[in-house]
C-alpha positions as protocol buffer text, in pm:
chain_id: "A"
residue {
  index: 1
  type: GLN
  ca { x: 10526 y: 11611 z: 10442 }
}
residue {
  index: 2
  type: VAL
  ca { x: 10573 y: 11237 z: 10348 }
}
residue {
  index: 3
  type: GLN
  ca { x: 10328 y: 10951 z: 10411 }
}
residue {
  index: 4
  type: LEU
  ca { x: 10446 y: 10602 z: 10415 }
}
residue {
  index: 5
  type: VAL
  ca { x: 10204 y: 10290 z: 10410 }
}
residue {
  index: 6
  type: GLU
  ca { x: 10320 y: 9948 z: 10460 }
}
residue {
  index: 7
  type: SER
  ca { x: 10141 y: 9626 z: 10346 }
}
residue {
  index: 8
  type: GLY
  ca { x: 10207 y: 9268 z: 10306 }
}
residue {
  index: 9
  type: GLY
  ca { x: 10251 y: 9147 z: 10655 }
}
residue {
  index: 10
  type: GLY
  ca { x: 10089 y: 8842 z: 10812 }
}
residue {
  index: 11
  type: LEU
  ca { x: 10148 y: 8485 z: 10924 }
}
residue {
  index: 12
  type: ALA
  ca { x: 10395 y: 8258 z: 10759 }
}
residue {
  index: 13
  type: GLN
  ca { x: 10533 y: 7920 z: 10847 }
}
residue {
  index: 14
  type: PRO
  ca { x: 10903 y: 7864 z: 10900 }
}
residue {
  index: 15
  type: GLY
  ca { x: 11073 y: 7841 z: 10566 }
}
residue {
  index: 16
  type: GLY
  ca { x: 10793 y: 8029 z: 10400 }
}
residue {
  index: 17
  type: SER
  ca { x: 10804 y: 8366 z: 10229 }
}
residue {
  index: 18
  type: LEU
  ca { x: 10642 y: 8697 z: 10256 }
}
residue {
  index: 19
  type: LYS
  ca { x: 10681 y: 9025 z: 10044 }
}
residue {
  index: 20
  type: LEU
  ca { x: 10636 y: 9363 z: 10219 }
}
residue {
  index: 21
  type: SER
  ca { x: 10566 y: 9683 z: 10034 }
}
residue {
  index: 22
  type: CYS
  ca { x: 10592 y: 10049 z: 10131 }
}
residue {
  index: 23
  type: ALA
  ca { x: 10422 y: 10310 z: 9922 }
}
residue {
  index: 24
  type: ALA
  ca { x: 10549 y: 10671 z: 9962 }
}
residue {
  index: 25
  type: SER
  ca { x: 10350 y: 10975 z: 9874 }
}
residue {
  index: 26
  type: GLY
  ca { x: 10371 y: 11354 z: 9940 }
}
residue {
  index: 27
  type: SER
  ca { x: 10715 y: 11550 z: 9897 }
}
residue {
  index: 28
  type: ILE
  ca { x: 10936 y: 11254 z: 9805 }
}
residue {
  index: 29
  type: LEU
  ca { x: 11179 y: 11420 z: 9570 }
}
residue {
  index: 30
  type: SER
  ca { x: 11438 y: 11482 z: 9846 }
}
residue {
  index: 31
  type: ILE
  ca { x: 11435 y: 11123 z: 9983 }
}
residue {
  index: 32
  type: THR
  ca { x: 11787 y: 11000 z: 10011 }
}
residue {
  index: 33
  type: ASP
  ca { x: 11732 y: 10650 z: 10119 }
}
residue {
  index: 34
  type: MET
  ca { x: 11463 y: 10401 z: 10220 }
}
residue {
  index: 35
  type: GLY
  ca { x: 11490 y: 10124 z: 10466 }
}
residue {
  index: 36
  type: TRP
  ca { x: 11305 y: 9838 z: 10650 }
}
residue {
  index: 37
  type: TYR
  ca { x: 11352 y: 9809 z: 11029 }
}
residue {
  index: 38
  type: ARG
  ca { x: 11190 y: 9568 z: 11270 }
}
residue {
  index: 39
  type: GLN
  ca { x: 11118 y: 9563 z: 11641 }
}
residue {
  index: 40
  type: ALA
  ca { x: 11012 y: 9269 z: 11863 }
}
residue {
  index: 41
  type: PRO
  ca { x: 10851 y: 9328 z: 12198 }
}
residue {
  index: 42
  type: GLY
  ca { x: 11113 y: 9429 z: 12459 }
}
residue {
  index: 43
  type: LYS
  ca { x: 11385 y: 9473 z: 12197 }
}
residue {
  index: 44
  type: GLN
  ca { x: 11548 y: 9763 z: 12024 }
}
residue {
  index: 45
  type: ARG
  ca { x: 11439 y: 9865 z: 11665 }
}
residue {
  index: 46
  type: GLU
  ca { x: 11695 y: 9716 z: 11436 }
}
residue {
  index: 47
  type: LEU
  ca { x: 11792 y: 9773 z: 11067 }
}
residue {
  index: 48
  type: VAL
  ca { x: 11691 y: 9505 z: 10846 }
}
residue {
  index: 49
  type: ALA
  ca { x: 11791 y: 9633 z: 10505 }
}
residue {
  index: 50
  type: SER
  ca { x: 11819 y: 9971 z: 10327 }
}
residue {
  index: 51
  type: ILE
  ca { x: 11853 y: 10119 z: 9987 }
}
residue {
  index: 52
  type: THR
  ca { x: 12006 y: 10438 z: 9862 }
}
residue {
  index: 53
  type: LYS
  ca { x: 11882 y: 10655 z: 9587 }
}
residue {
  index: 54
  type: SER
  ca { x: 12151 y: 10515 z: 9366 }
}
residue {
  index: 55
  type: GLY
  ca { x: 12037 y: 10160 z: 9445 }
}
residue {
  index: 56
  type: SER
  ca { x: 12319 y: 10052 z: 9691 }
}
residue {
  index: 57
  type: THR
  ca { x: 12193 y: 9796 z: 9947 }
}
residue {
  index: 58
  type: ASN
  ca { x: 12274 y: 9701 z: 10304 }
}
residue {
  index: 59
  type: TYR
  ca { x: 12156 y: 9416 z: 10512 }
}
residue {
  index: 60
  type: ALA
  ca { x: 12165 y: 9298 z: 10864 }
}
residue {
  index: 61
  type: ASP
  ca { x: 12386 y: 8986 z: 10893 }
}
residue {
  index: 62
  type: SER
  ca { x: 12090 y: 8799 z: 11027 }
}
residue {
  index: 63
  type: VAL
  ca { x: 11892 y: 8834 z: 10696 }
}
residue {
  index: 64
  type: LYS
  ca { x: 12167 y: 8841 z: 10450 }
}
residue {
  index: 65
  type: ASP
  ca { x: 12109 y: 8589 z: 10167 }
}
residue {
  index: 66
  type: ARG
  ca { x: 11732 y: 8552 z: 10285 }
}
residue {
  index: 67
  type: PHE
  ca { x: 11591 y: 8886 z: 10234 }
}
residue {
  index: 68
  type: THR
  ca { x: 11603 y: 9134 z: 9934 }
}
residue {
  index: 69
  type: ILE
  ca { x: 11531 y: 9482 z: 9933 }
}
residue {
  index: 70
  type: SER
  ca { x: 11431 y: 9652 z: 9598 }
}
residue {
  index: 71
  type: LYS
  ca { x: 11233 y: 9960 z: 9473 }
}
residue {
  index: 72
  type: ASP
  ca { x: 11010 y: 10064 z: 9194 }
}
residue {
  index: 73
  type: ASN
  ca { x: 11077 y: 10445 z: 9115 }
}
residue {
  index: 74
  type: ALA
  ca { x: 10780 y: 10481 z: 8899 }
}
residue {
  index: 75
  type: LYS
  ca { x: 10547 y: 10349 z: 9174 }
}
residue {
  index: 76
  type: ASN
  ca { x: 10749 y: 10526 z: 9466 }
}
residue {
  index: 77
  type: THR
  ca { x: 10740 y: 10189 z: 9627 }
}
residue {
  index: 78
  type: VAL
  ca { x: 11014 y: 9988 z: 9815 }
}
residue {
  index: 79
  type: TYR
  ca { x: 10976 y: 9617 z: 9873 }
}
residue {
  index: 80
  type: LEU
  ca { x: 11115 y: 9355 z: 10107 }
}
residue {
  index: 81
  type: GLN
  ca { x: 11093 y: 8999 z: 9978 }
}
residue {
  index: 82
  type: MET
  ca { x: 11158 y: 8766 z: 10268 }
}
residue {
  index: 83
  type: ASN
  ca { x: 11243 y: 8397 z: 10204 }
}
residue {
  index: 84
  type: SER
  ca { x: 11347 y: 8109 z: 10437 }
}
residue {
  index: 85
  type: LEU
  ca { x: 11149 y: 8279 z: 10725 }
}
residue {
  index: 86
  type: ARG
  ca { x: 11251 y: 8193 z: 11080 }
}
residue {
  index: 87
  type: PRO
  ca { x: 11059 y: 8235 z: 11401 }
}
residue {
  index: 88
  type: GLU
  ca { x: 11306 y: 8491 z: 11521 }
}
residue {
  index: 89
  type: ASP
  ca { x: 11190 y: 8709 z: 11222 }
}
residue {
  index: 90
  type: THR
  ca { x: 10872 y: 8768 z: 11404 }
}
residue {
  index: 91
  type: ALA
  ca { x: 10844 y: 9147 z: 11459 }
}
residue {
  index: 92
  type: VAL
  ca { x: 10670 y: 9465 z: 11350 }
}
residue {
  index: 93
  type: TYR
  ca { x: 10828 y: 9584 z: 11037 }
}
residue {
  index: 94
  type: TYR
  ca { x: 10863 y: 9959 z: 10975 }
}
residue {
  index: 95
  type: CYS
  ca { x: 10937 y: 10133 z: 10652 }
}
residue {
  index: 96
  type: LYS
  ca { x: 11167 y: 10455 z: 10684 }
}
residue {
  index: 97
  type: ALA
  ca { x: 11228 y: 10729 z: 10433 }
}
residue {
  index: 98
  type: GLY
  ca { x: 11546 y: 10924 z: 10510 }
}
residue {
  index: 99
  type: PHE
  ca { x: 11594 y: 11303 z: 10443 }
}
residue {
  index: 100
  type: SER
  ca { x: 11902 y: 11522 z: 10516 }
}
residue {
  index: 101
  type: MET
  ca { x: 11728 y: 11672 z: 10809 }
}
residue {
  index: 102
  type: ARG
  ca { x: 11468 y: 11398 z: 10932 }
}
residue {
  index: 103
  type: ALA
  ca { x: 11323 y: 11073 z: 10872 }
}
residue {
  index: 104
  type: TYR
  ca { x: 10969 y: 10958 z: 10818 }
}
residue {
  index: 105
  type: TRP
  ca { x: 10831 y: 10632 z: 10938 }
}
residue {
  index: 106
  type: GLY
  ca { x: 10534 y: 10413 z: 10849 }
}
residue {
  index: 107
  type: GLN
  ca { x: 10297 y: 10272 z: 11116 }
}
residue {
  index: 108
  type: GLY
  ca { x: 10436 y: 9925 z: 11078 }
}
residue {
  index: 109
  type: THR
  ca { x: 10309 y: 9577 z: 10977 }
}
residue {
  index: 110
  type: GLN
  ca { x: 10321 y: 9267 z: 11180 }
}
residue {
  index: 111
  type: VAL
  ca { x: 10503 y: 8970 z: 11067 }
}
residue {
  index: 112
  type: THR
  ca { x: 10464 y: 8645 z: 11242 }
}
residue {
  index: 113
  type: VAL
  ca { x: 10648 y: 8330 z: 11162 }
}
residue {
  index: 114
  type: SER
  ca { x: 10521 y: 8018 z: 11352 }
}
residue {
  index: 115
  type: SER
  ca { x: 10429 y: 7663 z: 11282 }
}
């Protein structure tokens, strides 16, 4: 079993920054990739950014050049640095850990961007 705990969400002004963290615990040796997804009310959950075990990254076009995903293997933690935030970034952000046969999800953390 794998447990994922997100932190770092909150309220930011347009143009501001937030840094999200996702700490993984449990049977984590078989994780193939980690990612951040977000979901706004009435909308589908969408990929924000992902990072593979080897360190390759992928970003949604809407966040490219503004957000950065990274990981700290020693701490079993993945991060999402969010800069130049926009109101349309407002959503619940979910951490995902991928395995060959299933994925584990965190409970989500709210990010609100408003002036």
